[in-house]
């Protein structure tokens, strides 16, 4: 059995997105008969116990393997070259294109200007690239939900709030503070947080008091996206998940790596970009919520653009590319 080690981390500062998308990759590769092991550091807000509960072994240092998959913004070609002695092949998952890599396969699922060219000077000539939304890392629940979605007409009765697994800039609380005078406009409000959200207990209490639906560290977000009419979210990979299921949404930029993709997605008409978190206030969210039903036509167009940008004939084609790398 061929062995794969995934080097990634989650924390209150890093967030949970790297680990969550790596879990999707790990589960797909495990189905194909590979042994998949996670190498993660025990940082504050880590997801080590969660990954173990999903059936994967955890290590704290380098081991020999047939493939290393690296999803970490603090790792570059220096680390990768040092660890070549432990592995035959290295795959990198990146969003930033801001450092050199020594890898055999690179995946970046984001849409940004010139996204097909931006790694040309950062990787070896022999490295194969998988770039753009064709290579979205999607859990099975998303693939199934895509087959069942109805076209949205822009009418908003059901709101989904999900600001990422850790929400380090406390956007969820801003939205909750904006809602009391407006929530009567909506029939159903879902609020999703991750295990690493430091305010999750307070958020849960507020949701119970107001009759909102609270969800923590769930594996059914695709179902909530499918049922919602509009989502208030953060930038990053969850933007493309919402697009994949045609859910119109707003994105607040909560990290540097989200800026370029969020800005470009808004220019393409696939999301409403609210801007940087430090400029987004309770009043910003209140104004957004108050005007949603006046944006019916615009929201319908956002839904269609999201579906169009993420359309792919073969879901998760990166699986075959990884298997070819290991052959």
XYZ file of C-alpha atoms in Angstrom:
327
model
C 0.000 0.000 0.000
C 1.428 3.352 -1.021
C 1.798 5.926 1.744
C 0.882 9.612 1.572
C 1.720 12.217 4.214
C -0.227 15.474 4.290
C 1.604 18.391 5.912
C -0.871 21.036 7.014
C -2.024 22.934 10.109
C -5.061 24.544 11.691
C -5.145 27.086 14.499
C -7.085 30.067 15.751
C -4.806 32.238 13.607
C -4.360 30.020 10.535
C -7.988 28.959 10.419
C -9.336 25.517 9.521
C -9.599 25.739 5.730
C -6.273 24.054 4.925
C -7.069 21.004 7.057
C -10.656 20.731 5.857
C -9.761 20.687 2.166
C -6.930 18.243 2.896
C -9.445 15.976 4.612
C -11.467 15.927 1.399
C -8.376 14.899 -0.538
C -7.443 12.327 2.110
C -10.859 10.660 2.084
C -10.852 10.374 -1.697
C -7.360 8.884 -1.728
C -8.224 6.473 1.082
C -11.111 5.195 -1.060
C -8.551 4.460 -3.778
C -6.576 2.254 -1.399
C -3.816 4.613 -0.259
C -2.599 5.016 3.323
C -2.979 8.686 4.266
C -1.340 10.227 7.344
C -1.576 13.822 8.614
C 1.439 15.722 9.938
C 0.097 18.645 12.002
C 1.502 20.744 14.824
C -0.474 20.981 18.128
C -1.194 24.704 17.795
C -3.967 26.487 19.695
C -7.205 25.703 17.882
C -5.762 22.705 16.024
C -7.987 20.031 14.500
C -5.848 17.019 15.367
C -8.561 15.236 17.356
C -11.087 15.966 14.598
C -8.794 14.488 11.943
C -8.226 11.401 14.102
C -11.981 11.037 14.528
C -12.257 10.995 10.737
C -10.072 7.876 10.722
C -6.609 9.257 9.950
C -3.334 8.722 11.781
C -1.431 11.768 13.049
C 2.343 12.270 13.256
C 4.597 15.088 14.497
C 7.619 14.650 12.246
C 8.923 13.472 8.910
C 8.579 9.863 7.779
C 9.283 8.116 4.500
C 6.353 8.161 2.094
C 5.559 7.817 -1.602
C 4.026 11.301 -1.711
C 3.983 14.411 0.464
C 1.038 16.774 0.017
C 1.840 20.224 1.430
C -0.891 22.787 2.165
C 0.810 25.468 4.252
C 1.584 29.130 3.590
C 4.759 29.013 5.724
C 6.356 26.245 3.642
C 8.372 26.916 0.494
C 11.043 25.302 -1.664
C 13.633 25.269 1.145
C 11.476 22.982 3.297
C 10.431 20.940 0.273
C 14.038 20.360 -0.823
C 15.050 19.263 2.673
C 12.197 16.753 2.764
C 12.870 15.293 -0.670
C 14.954 12.631 1.110
C 11.754 11.290 2.663
C 9.566 11.108 -0.424
C 9.554 10.357 -4.136
C 7.041 13.068 -5.046
C 5.732 16.337 -3.609
C 2.394 17.997 -4.310
C 1.683 21.566 -3.200
C -1.716 23.189 -2.651
C -1.438 26.969 -2.778
C -3.506 30.138 -3.226
C -0.912 32.871 -3.015
C 1.715 32.386 -5.743
C 4.118 34.404 -3.587
C 7.013 31.959 -3.083
C 9.046 29.323 -4.923
C 8.236 25.622 -4.687
C 10.167 22.431 -5.337
C 7.246 20.207 -6.278
C 5.996 17.805 -8.939
C 2.339 18.838 -8.881
C 0.738 22.144 -7.836
C -2.966 22.808 -7.314
C -4.577 26.242 -6.970
C -8.353 26.198 -7.308
C -8.854 29.969 -7.255
C -9.800 32.351 -10.048
C -7.637 35.468 -10.151
C -6.367 37.591 -13.043
C -3.868 35.620 -15.166
C -4.341 32.596 -12.912
C -2.974 30.215 -15.552
C 0.373 32.026 -15.685
C 1.173 33.210 -12.173
C 3.236 30.178 -11.099
C 5.423 30.055 -14.224
C 8.522 31.463 -12.495
C 7.870 29.853 -9.103
C 8.003 26.118 -9.866
C 10.321 23.709 -11.721
C 9.694 23.259 -15.447
C 8.714 19.631 -14.901
C 5.984 20.530 -12.364
C 2.428 19.976 -13.569
C -0.132 22.622 -12.590
C -3.836 22.217 -11.837
C -5.216 25.756 -11.864
C -8.652 27.331 -11.574
C -12.149 26.274 -10.502
C -12.041 23.172 -12.704
C -9.944 21.751 -9.878
C -12.159 22.700 -6.945
C -11.618 20.415 -3.950
C -15.178 19.287 -3.295
C -16.586 16.868 -0.760
C -19.107 14.293 -1.964
C -21.932 16.276 -0.369
C -21.252 19.146 -2.800
C -21.165 16.891 -5.843
C -24.495 15.367 -4.839
C -26.066 18.745 -4.029
C -25.023 20.197 -7.404
C -27.216 17.597 -9.119
C -30.254 18.658 -7.075
C -30.101 22.464 -7.053
C -32.942 24.568 -8.382
C -32.291 27.856 -10.130
C -32.604 30.705 -7.649
C -34.845 33.685 -8.423
C -33.134 36.150 -6.060
C -35.888 36.171 -3.430
C -34.354 35.991 0.070
C -36.172 34.284 2.947
C -33.482 31.892 4.181
C -30.107 33.297 5.334
C -26.896 31.348 5.941
C -24.110 32.911 8.033
C -20.709 31.209 7.891
C -17.528 33.235 8.354
C -15.059 30.355 8.271
C -14.013 27.785 10.834
C -12.269 30.119 13.286
C -13.610 33.567 12.318
C -10.580 35.393 13.784
C -12.022 38.861 13.109
C -15.363 38.079 14.806
C -17.540 38.726 11.761
C -20.254 36.366 13.031
C -20.825 38.551 16.075
C -21.007 41.665 13.870
C -23.733 40.025 11.782
C -25.626 38.867 14.872
C -25.474 42.419 16.234
C -26.883 43.688 12.940
C -29.809 41.263 12.867
C -32.170 42.084 15.787
C -34.084 44.820 13.954
C -34.037 42.979 10.628
C -34.389 39.258 11.330
C -38.187 39.443 10.981
C -37.576 39.904 7.245
C -36.338 36.306 7.023
C -38.105 33.026 7.738
C -35.005 30.994 8.595
C -31.468 31.871 9.743
C -28.625 29.314 9.930
C -25.422 30.235 11.785
C -22.392 27.976 11.280
C -19.144 28.063 13.260
C -16.095 25.833 13.503
C -14.638 24.154 16.546
C -11.854 26.761 16.587
C -14.195 29.765 16.898
C -13.351 31.283 20.280
C -16.812 32.873 20.556
C -18.794 29.747 19.675
C -20.449 29.402 23.105
C -21.643 33.009 23.064
C -22.877 32.614 19.486
C -24.753 29.440 20.416
C -26.448 31.204 23.328
C -27.552 34.127 21.150
C -28.915 31.743 18.514
C -30.958 29.854 21.088
C -32.349 33.084 22.527
C -33.424 34.361 19.116
C -34.560 31.123 17.510
C -31.756 30.967 14.952
C -30.369 27.575 13.934
C -26.846 27.004 15.319
C -24.381 24.521 13.780
C -20.816 23.749 14.961
C -18.109 21.842 13.039
C -20.580 20.199 10.682
C -20.228 17.888 7.699
C -23.462 18.999 5.992
C -22.693 22.571 4.945
C -23.617 21.738 1.338
C -27.143 20.941 2.470
C -27.421 24.312 4.223
C -26.064 26.095 1.129
C -28.571 24.246 -1.016
C -31.468 25.357 1.196
C -30.378 28.991 1.629
C -31.298 31.980 -0.541
C -28.298 34.127 0.449
C -25.135 33.682 2.472
C -23.016 36.127 4.438
C -19.531 34.668 4.357
C -15.803 35.214 4.304
C -13.475 35.074 1.342
C -11.394 31.997 0.609
C -12.345 28.537 -0.601
C -15.866 28.737 0.851
C -16.616 31.448 -1.720
C -16.195 28.883 -4.504
C -18.248 26.302 -2.607
C -21.129 28.774 -2.525
C -20.617 29.515 -6.222
C -20.591 25.793 -7.016
C -24.097 25.464 -5.600
C -25.312 28.742 -7.093
C -25.815 30.519 -3.780
C -25.512 34.315 -4.057
C -23.414 35.655 -1.226
C -21.339 38.444 0.218
C -17.664 37.973 1.091
C -15.744 39.819 3.759
C -11.973 39.687 3.343
C -10.541 38.436 6.634
C -7.028 37.452 5.490
C -4.443 38.664 2.996
C -4.684 35.501 0.903
C -8.391 36.189 0.244
C -7.990 39.657 -1.229
C -7.135 38.994 -4.849
C -9.600 36.148 -5.421
C -12.469 37.951 -3.677
C -11.867 41.150 -5.617
C -11.766 39.294 -8.934
C -14.822 37.160 -8.131
C -16.744 40.394 -7.470
C -15.519 41.892 -10.740
C -16.813 38.798 -12.533
C -20.185 39.210 -10.812
C -19.980 36.032 -8.725
C -20.092 37.604 -5.242
C -20.744 40.866 -3.391
C -17.397 42.046 -2.016
C -17.862 43.928 1.263
C -14.145 44.675 1.536
C -11.618 44.313 4.329
C -12.923 43.168 7.712
C -11.562 46.223 9.518
C -13.723 48.433 7.320
C -16.813 46.222 7.576
C -18.972 47.229 10.530
C -22.265 46.212 12.093
C -23.857 48.963 10.003
C -22.324 47.455 6.842
C -24.052 44.150 7.519
C -27.269 45.916 8.524
C -27.327 47.858 5.245
C -26.681 44.652 3.300
C -29.484 42.749 5.019
C -31.900 45.650 4.634
C -31.377 45.876 0.875
C -31.281 42.198 -0.099
C -34.840 41.993 -1.353
C -34.261 45.054 -3.531
C -31.407 43.180 -5.211
C -33.475 40.285 -6.530
C -32.333 40.544 -10.148
C -28.689 41.092 -9.180
C -28.713 38.103 -6.826
C -30.162 35.894 -9.541
C -27.316 36.934 -11.868
C -24.738 36.261 -9.136
C -26.156 32.765 -8.752
C -25.906 32.067 -12.477
C -22.356 33.407 -12.699
C -21.233 31.235 -9.793
C -22.654 28.137 -11.446
C -21.019 29.036 -14.750
C -17.548 29.704 -13.292
C -17.466 26.413 -11.396
C -18.923 24.190 -14.093
C -16.767 21.113 -14.693
C -17.572 17.976 -16.655
C -15.530 15.711 -14.372
C -15.817 16.560 -10.653
C -12.582 16.471 -8.656
C -10.260 15.703 -11.601
C -7.301 16.206 -9.242
C -7.886 12.648 -7.955
C -6.739 11.148 -11.257
C -3.791 13.552 -11.413
C -2.575 12.484 -7.955
C -2.984 8.820 -8.828
C -0.993 9.346 -12.012
C 1.751 11.008 -9.973
C 1.897 7.905 -7.769
C 1.859 5.389 -10.600
